PDB file of C-alpha atoms in Angstrom:
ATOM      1  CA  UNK A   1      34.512  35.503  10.489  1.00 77.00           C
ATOM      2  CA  UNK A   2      32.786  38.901  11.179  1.00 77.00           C
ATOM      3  CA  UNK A   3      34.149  41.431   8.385  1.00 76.00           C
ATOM      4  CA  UNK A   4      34.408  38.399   5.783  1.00 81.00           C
ATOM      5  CA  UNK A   5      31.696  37.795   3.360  1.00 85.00           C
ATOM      6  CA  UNK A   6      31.659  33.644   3.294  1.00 88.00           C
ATOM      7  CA  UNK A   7      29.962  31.456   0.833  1.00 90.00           C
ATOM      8  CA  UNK A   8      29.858  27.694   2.243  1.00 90.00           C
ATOM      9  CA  UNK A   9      29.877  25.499  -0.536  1.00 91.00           C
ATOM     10  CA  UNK A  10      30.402  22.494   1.803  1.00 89.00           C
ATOM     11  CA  UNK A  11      27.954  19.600   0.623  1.00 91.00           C
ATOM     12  CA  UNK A  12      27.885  16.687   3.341  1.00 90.00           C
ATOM     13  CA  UNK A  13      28.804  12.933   2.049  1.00 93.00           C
ATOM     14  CA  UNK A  14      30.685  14.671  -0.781  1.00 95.00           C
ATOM     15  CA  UNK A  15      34.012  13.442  -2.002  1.00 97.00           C
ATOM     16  CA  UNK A  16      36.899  14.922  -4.161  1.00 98.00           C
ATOM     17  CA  UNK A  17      35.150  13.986  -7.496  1.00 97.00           C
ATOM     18  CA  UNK A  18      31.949  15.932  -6.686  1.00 97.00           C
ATOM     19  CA  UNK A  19      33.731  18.952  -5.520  1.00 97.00           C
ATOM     20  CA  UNK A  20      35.411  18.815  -9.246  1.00 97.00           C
ATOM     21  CA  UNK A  21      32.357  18.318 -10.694  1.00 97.00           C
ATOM     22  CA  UNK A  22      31.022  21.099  -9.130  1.00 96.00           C
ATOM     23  CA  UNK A  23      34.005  23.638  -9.257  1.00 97.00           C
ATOM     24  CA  UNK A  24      32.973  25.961 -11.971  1.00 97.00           C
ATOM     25  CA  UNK A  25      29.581  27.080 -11.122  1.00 96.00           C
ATOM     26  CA  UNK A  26      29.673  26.285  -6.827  1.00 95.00           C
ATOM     27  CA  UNK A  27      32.823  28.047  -6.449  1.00 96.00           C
ATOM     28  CA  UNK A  28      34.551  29.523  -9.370  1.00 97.00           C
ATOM     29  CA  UNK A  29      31.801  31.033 -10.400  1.00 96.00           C
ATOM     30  CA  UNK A  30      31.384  33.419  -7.496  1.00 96.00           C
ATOM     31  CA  UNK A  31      35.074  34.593  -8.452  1.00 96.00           C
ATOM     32  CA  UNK A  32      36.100  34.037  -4.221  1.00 95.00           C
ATOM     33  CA  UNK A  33      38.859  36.046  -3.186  1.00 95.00           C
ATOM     34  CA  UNK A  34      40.369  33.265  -1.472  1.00 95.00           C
ATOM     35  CA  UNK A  35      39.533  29.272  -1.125  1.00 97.00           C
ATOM     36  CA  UNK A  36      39.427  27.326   1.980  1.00 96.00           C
ATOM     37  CA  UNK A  37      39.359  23.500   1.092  1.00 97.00           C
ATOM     38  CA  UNK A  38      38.890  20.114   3.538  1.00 97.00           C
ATOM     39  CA  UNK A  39      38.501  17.417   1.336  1.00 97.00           C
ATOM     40  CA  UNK A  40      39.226  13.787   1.141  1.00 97.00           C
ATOM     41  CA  UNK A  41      37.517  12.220   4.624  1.00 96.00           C
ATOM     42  CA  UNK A  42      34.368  10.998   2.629  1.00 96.00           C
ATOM     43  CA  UNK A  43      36.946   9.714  -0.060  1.00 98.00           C
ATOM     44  CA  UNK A  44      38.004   7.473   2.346  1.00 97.00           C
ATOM     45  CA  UNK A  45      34.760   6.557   3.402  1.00 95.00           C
ATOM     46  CA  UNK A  46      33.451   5.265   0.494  1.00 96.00           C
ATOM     47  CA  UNK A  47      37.176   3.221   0.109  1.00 96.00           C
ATOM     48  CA  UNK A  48      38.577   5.591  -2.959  1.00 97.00           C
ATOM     49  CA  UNK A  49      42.329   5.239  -2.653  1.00 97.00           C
ATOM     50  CA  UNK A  50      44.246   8.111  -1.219  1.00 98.00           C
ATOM     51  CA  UNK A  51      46.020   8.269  -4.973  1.00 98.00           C
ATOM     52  CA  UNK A  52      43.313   8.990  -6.110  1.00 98.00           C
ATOM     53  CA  UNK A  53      41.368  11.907  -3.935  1.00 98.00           C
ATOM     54  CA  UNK A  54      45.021  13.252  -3.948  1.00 98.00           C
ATOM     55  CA  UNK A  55      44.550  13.142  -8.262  1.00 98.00           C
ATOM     56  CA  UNK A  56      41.140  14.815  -8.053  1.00 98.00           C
ATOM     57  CA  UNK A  57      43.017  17.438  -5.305  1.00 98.00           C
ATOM     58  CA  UNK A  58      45.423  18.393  -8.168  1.00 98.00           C
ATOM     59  CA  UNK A  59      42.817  18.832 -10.825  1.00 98.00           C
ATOM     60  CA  UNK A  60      40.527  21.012  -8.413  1.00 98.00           C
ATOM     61  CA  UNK A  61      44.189  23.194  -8.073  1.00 98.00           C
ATOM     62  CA  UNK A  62      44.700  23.282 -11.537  1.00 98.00           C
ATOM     63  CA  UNK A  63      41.248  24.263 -12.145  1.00 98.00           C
ATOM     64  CA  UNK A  64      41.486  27.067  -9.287  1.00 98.00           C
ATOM     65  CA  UNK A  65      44.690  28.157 -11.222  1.00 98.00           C
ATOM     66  CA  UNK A  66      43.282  28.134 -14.892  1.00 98.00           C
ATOM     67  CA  UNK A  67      40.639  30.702 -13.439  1.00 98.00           C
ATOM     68  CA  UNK A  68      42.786  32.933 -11.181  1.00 97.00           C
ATOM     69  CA  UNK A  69      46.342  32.003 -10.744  1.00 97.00           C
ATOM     70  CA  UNK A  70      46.670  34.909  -8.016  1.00 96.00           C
ATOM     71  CA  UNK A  71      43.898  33.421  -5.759  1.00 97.00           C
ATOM     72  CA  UNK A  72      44.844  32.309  -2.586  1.00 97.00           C
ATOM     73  CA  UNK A  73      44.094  28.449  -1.545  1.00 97.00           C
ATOM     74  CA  UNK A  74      44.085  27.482   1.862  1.00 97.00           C
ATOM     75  CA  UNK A  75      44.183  23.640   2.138  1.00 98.00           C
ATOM     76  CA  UNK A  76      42.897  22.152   5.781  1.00 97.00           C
ATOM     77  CA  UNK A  77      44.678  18.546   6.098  1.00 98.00           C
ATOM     78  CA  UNK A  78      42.251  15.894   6.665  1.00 98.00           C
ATOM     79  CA  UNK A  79      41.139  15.960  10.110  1.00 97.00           C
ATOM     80  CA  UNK A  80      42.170  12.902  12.163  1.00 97.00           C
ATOM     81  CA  UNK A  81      39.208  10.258  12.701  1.00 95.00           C
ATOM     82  CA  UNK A  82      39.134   6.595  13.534  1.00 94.00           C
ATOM     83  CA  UNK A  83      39.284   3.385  12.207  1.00 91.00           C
ATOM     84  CA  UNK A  84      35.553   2.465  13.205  1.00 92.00           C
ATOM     85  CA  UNK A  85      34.044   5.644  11.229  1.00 92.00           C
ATOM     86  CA  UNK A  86      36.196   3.917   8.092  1.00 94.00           C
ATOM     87  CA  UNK A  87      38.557   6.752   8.085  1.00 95.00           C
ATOM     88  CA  UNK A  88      42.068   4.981   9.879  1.00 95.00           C
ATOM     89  CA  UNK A  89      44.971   6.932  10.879  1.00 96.00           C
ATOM     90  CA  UNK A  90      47.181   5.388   8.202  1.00 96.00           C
ATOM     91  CA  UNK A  91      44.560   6.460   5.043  1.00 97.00           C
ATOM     92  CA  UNK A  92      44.521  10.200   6.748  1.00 97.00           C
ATOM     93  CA  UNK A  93      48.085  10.498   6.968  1.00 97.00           C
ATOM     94  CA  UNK A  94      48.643   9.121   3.730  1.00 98.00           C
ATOM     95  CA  UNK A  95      46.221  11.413   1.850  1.00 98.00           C
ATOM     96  CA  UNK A  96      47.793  14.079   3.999  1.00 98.00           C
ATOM     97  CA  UNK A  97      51.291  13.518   2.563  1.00 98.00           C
ATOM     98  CA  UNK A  98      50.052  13.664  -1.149  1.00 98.00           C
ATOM     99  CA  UNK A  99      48.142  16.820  -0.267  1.00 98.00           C
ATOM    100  CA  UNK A 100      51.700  18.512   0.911  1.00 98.00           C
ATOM    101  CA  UNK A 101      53.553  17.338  -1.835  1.00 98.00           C
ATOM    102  CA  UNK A 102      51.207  18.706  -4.077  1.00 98.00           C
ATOM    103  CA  UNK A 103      51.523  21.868  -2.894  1.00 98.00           C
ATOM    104  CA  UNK A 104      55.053  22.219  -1.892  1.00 97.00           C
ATOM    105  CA  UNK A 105      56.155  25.326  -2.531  1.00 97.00           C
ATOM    106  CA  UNK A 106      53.459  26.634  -3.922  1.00 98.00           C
ATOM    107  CA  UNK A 107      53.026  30.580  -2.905  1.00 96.00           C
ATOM    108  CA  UNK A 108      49.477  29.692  -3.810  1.00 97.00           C
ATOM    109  CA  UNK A 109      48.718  27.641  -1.329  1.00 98.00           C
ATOM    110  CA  UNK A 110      48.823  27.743   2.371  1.00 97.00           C
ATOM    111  CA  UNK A 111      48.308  24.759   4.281  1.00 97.00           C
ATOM    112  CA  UNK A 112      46.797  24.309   7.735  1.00 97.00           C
ATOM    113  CA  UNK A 113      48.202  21.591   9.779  1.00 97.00           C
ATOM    114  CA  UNK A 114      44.683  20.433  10.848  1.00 96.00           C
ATOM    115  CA  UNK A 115      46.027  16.738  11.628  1.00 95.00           C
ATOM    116  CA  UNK A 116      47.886  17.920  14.600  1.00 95.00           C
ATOM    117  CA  UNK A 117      45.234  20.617  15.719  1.00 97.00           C
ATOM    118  CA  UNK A 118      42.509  18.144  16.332  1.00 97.00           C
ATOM    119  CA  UNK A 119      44.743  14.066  16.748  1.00 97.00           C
ATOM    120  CA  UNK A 120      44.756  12.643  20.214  1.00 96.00           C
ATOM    121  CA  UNK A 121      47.840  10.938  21.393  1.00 95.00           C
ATOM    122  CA  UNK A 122      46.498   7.377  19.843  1.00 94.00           C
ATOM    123  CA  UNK A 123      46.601   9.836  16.419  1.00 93.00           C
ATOM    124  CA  UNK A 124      42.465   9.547  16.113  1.00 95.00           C
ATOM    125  CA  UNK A 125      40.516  12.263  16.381  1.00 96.00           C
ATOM    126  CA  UNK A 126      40.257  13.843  19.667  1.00 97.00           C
ATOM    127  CA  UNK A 127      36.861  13.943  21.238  1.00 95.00           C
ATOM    128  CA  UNK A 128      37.344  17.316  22.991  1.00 97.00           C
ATOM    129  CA  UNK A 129      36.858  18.728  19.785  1.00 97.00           C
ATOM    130  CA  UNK A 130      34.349  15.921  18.073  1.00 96.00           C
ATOM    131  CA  UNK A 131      31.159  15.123  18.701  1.00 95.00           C
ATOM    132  CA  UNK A 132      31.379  11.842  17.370  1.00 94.00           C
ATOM    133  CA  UNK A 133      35.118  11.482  16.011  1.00 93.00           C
ATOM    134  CA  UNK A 134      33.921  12.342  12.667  1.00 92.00           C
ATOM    135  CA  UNK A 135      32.053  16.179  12.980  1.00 93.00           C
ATOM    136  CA  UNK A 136      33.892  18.798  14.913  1.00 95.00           C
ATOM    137  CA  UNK A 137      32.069  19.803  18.140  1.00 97.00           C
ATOM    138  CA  UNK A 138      31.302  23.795  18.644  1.00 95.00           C
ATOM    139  CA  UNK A 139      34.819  24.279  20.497  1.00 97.00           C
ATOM    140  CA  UNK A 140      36.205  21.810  17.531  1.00 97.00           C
ATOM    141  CA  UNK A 141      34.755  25.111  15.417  1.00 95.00           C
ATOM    142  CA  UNK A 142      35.944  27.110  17.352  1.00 95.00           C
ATOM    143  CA  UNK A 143      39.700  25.741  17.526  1.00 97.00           C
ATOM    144  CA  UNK A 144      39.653  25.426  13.833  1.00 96.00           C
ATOM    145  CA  UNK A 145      38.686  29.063  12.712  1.00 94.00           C
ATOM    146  CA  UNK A 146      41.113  30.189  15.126  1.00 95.00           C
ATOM    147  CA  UNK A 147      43.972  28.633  13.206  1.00 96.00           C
ATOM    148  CA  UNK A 148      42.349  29.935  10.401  1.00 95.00           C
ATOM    149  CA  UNK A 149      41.891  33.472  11.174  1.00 93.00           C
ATOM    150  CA  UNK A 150      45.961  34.154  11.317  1.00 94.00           C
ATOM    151  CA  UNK A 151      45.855  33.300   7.562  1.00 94.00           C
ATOM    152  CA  UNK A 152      42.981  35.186   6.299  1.00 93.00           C
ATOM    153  CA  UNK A 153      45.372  38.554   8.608  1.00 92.00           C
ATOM    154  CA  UNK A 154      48.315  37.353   6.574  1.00 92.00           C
ATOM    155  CA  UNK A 155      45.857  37.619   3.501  1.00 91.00           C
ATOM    156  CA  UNK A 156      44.757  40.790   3.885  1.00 89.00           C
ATOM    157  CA  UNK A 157      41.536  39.918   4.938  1.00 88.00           C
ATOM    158  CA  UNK A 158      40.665  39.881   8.622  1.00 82.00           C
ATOM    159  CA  UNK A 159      42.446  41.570  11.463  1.00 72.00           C
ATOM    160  CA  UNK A 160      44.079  39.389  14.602  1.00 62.00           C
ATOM    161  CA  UNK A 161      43.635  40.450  18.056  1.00 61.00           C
ATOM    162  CA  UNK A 162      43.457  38.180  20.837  1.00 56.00           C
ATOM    163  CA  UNK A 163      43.368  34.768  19.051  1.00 51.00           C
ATOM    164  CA  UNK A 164      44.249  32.257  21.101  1.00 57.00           C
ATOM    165  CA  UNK A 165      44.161  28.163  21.137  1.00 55.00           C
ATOM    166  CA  UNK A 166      42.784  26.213  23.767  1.00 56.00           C
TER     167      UNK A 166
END
C-alpha cells in the first residue's frame, strides 16, 4: 500500500484470545488510524467454538472503541479453507455470520466480503489464490489488497486508479 505507513501485527498460529491479549500494547498502542482485522481461522483450528472467537471479536471491538470510538475497523471475513486443514465450510460460515451481526450497522466498521473473494464453487478455498488452501498465494495477495484498497480511498487514505480483480 505505497503512501500508507503499515504496522503488521499479524502473529501466525494466533487465535482471537491472543489478539485480545495483545490489543493494548501490539495495536492500540501505536494509536493506528485505521484497523484491518482477519481473525478466527486458527480459532477453528485448535476446535474453539465459533461462539466463542465471535465473543473474543466483540471484546477486541469494544476495546478498539473504549480507545478511539472514531477509528475505522475494517473486518476481512474468514477466508474459505477446507475440511482437511480443520477449518470446514460450515465453522467459516458460521463464524462469518456472528462477525456480521456484530457489526451490523456499525459506521465503524466496514466489512470485506473475503468469503466470496477467495471460495471455489465446492465453497473451500480456491487454490488459484492458495498455496495450500490455508495461506493465500502472491496473486491470493494480490486479489485481497485490491478489495482492500477501495476502502482505505473511501477512508481517506489511499487514492484508486486502475484497481481491478482478476
Amino acid at each position: 500500500f505505497n503512501g500508507m505507513k503499515v504496522a503488521n501485527r499479524g502473529i501466525g498460529g494466533d487465535t482471537t484470545r491472543g489478539m485480545l491479549i495483545r490489543l493494548q500494547e501490539d495495536v492500540l498502542a501505536l494509536n493506528p488510524s485505521a484497523i484491518v482485522l482477519l481473525m478466527g481461522t486458527n480459532d477453528l483450528e485448535v476446535e474453539i467454538e465459533p461462539q466463542v472467537a465471535a465473543d473474543n471479536f466483540k471484546l477486541i471491538l469494544a476495546g478498539i472503541k473504549a480507545h478511539n470510538p472514531e477509528v475505522p475497523v475494517v473486518l476481512s471475513l474468514v477466508f474459505p479453507s477446507s475440511a482437511e486443514k480443520k477449518r470446514p465450510m460450515e465453522k467459516i460460515k458460521q463464524l462469518n455470520d456472528l462477525y456480521a451481526a456484530v457489526v451490523k450497522g456499525d459506521p465503524q466498521v466496514t466489512l470485506l466480503d473475503t468469503w466470496t473473494l477467495f471460495a471455489a464453487a465446492s465453497g473451500d478455498a480456491d487454490s488459484k489464490w492458495f498455496k495450500d488452501m490455508l495461506h493465500l498465494n502472491p496473486e491470493g495477495y494480490d486479489r485481497w489488497a485490491a478489495a482492500l484498497r477501495p476502502l482505505f480511498a473511501t477512508l481517506g487514505f489511499l487514492e484508486t486508479e486502475g484497481d481491478t480483480f482478476k
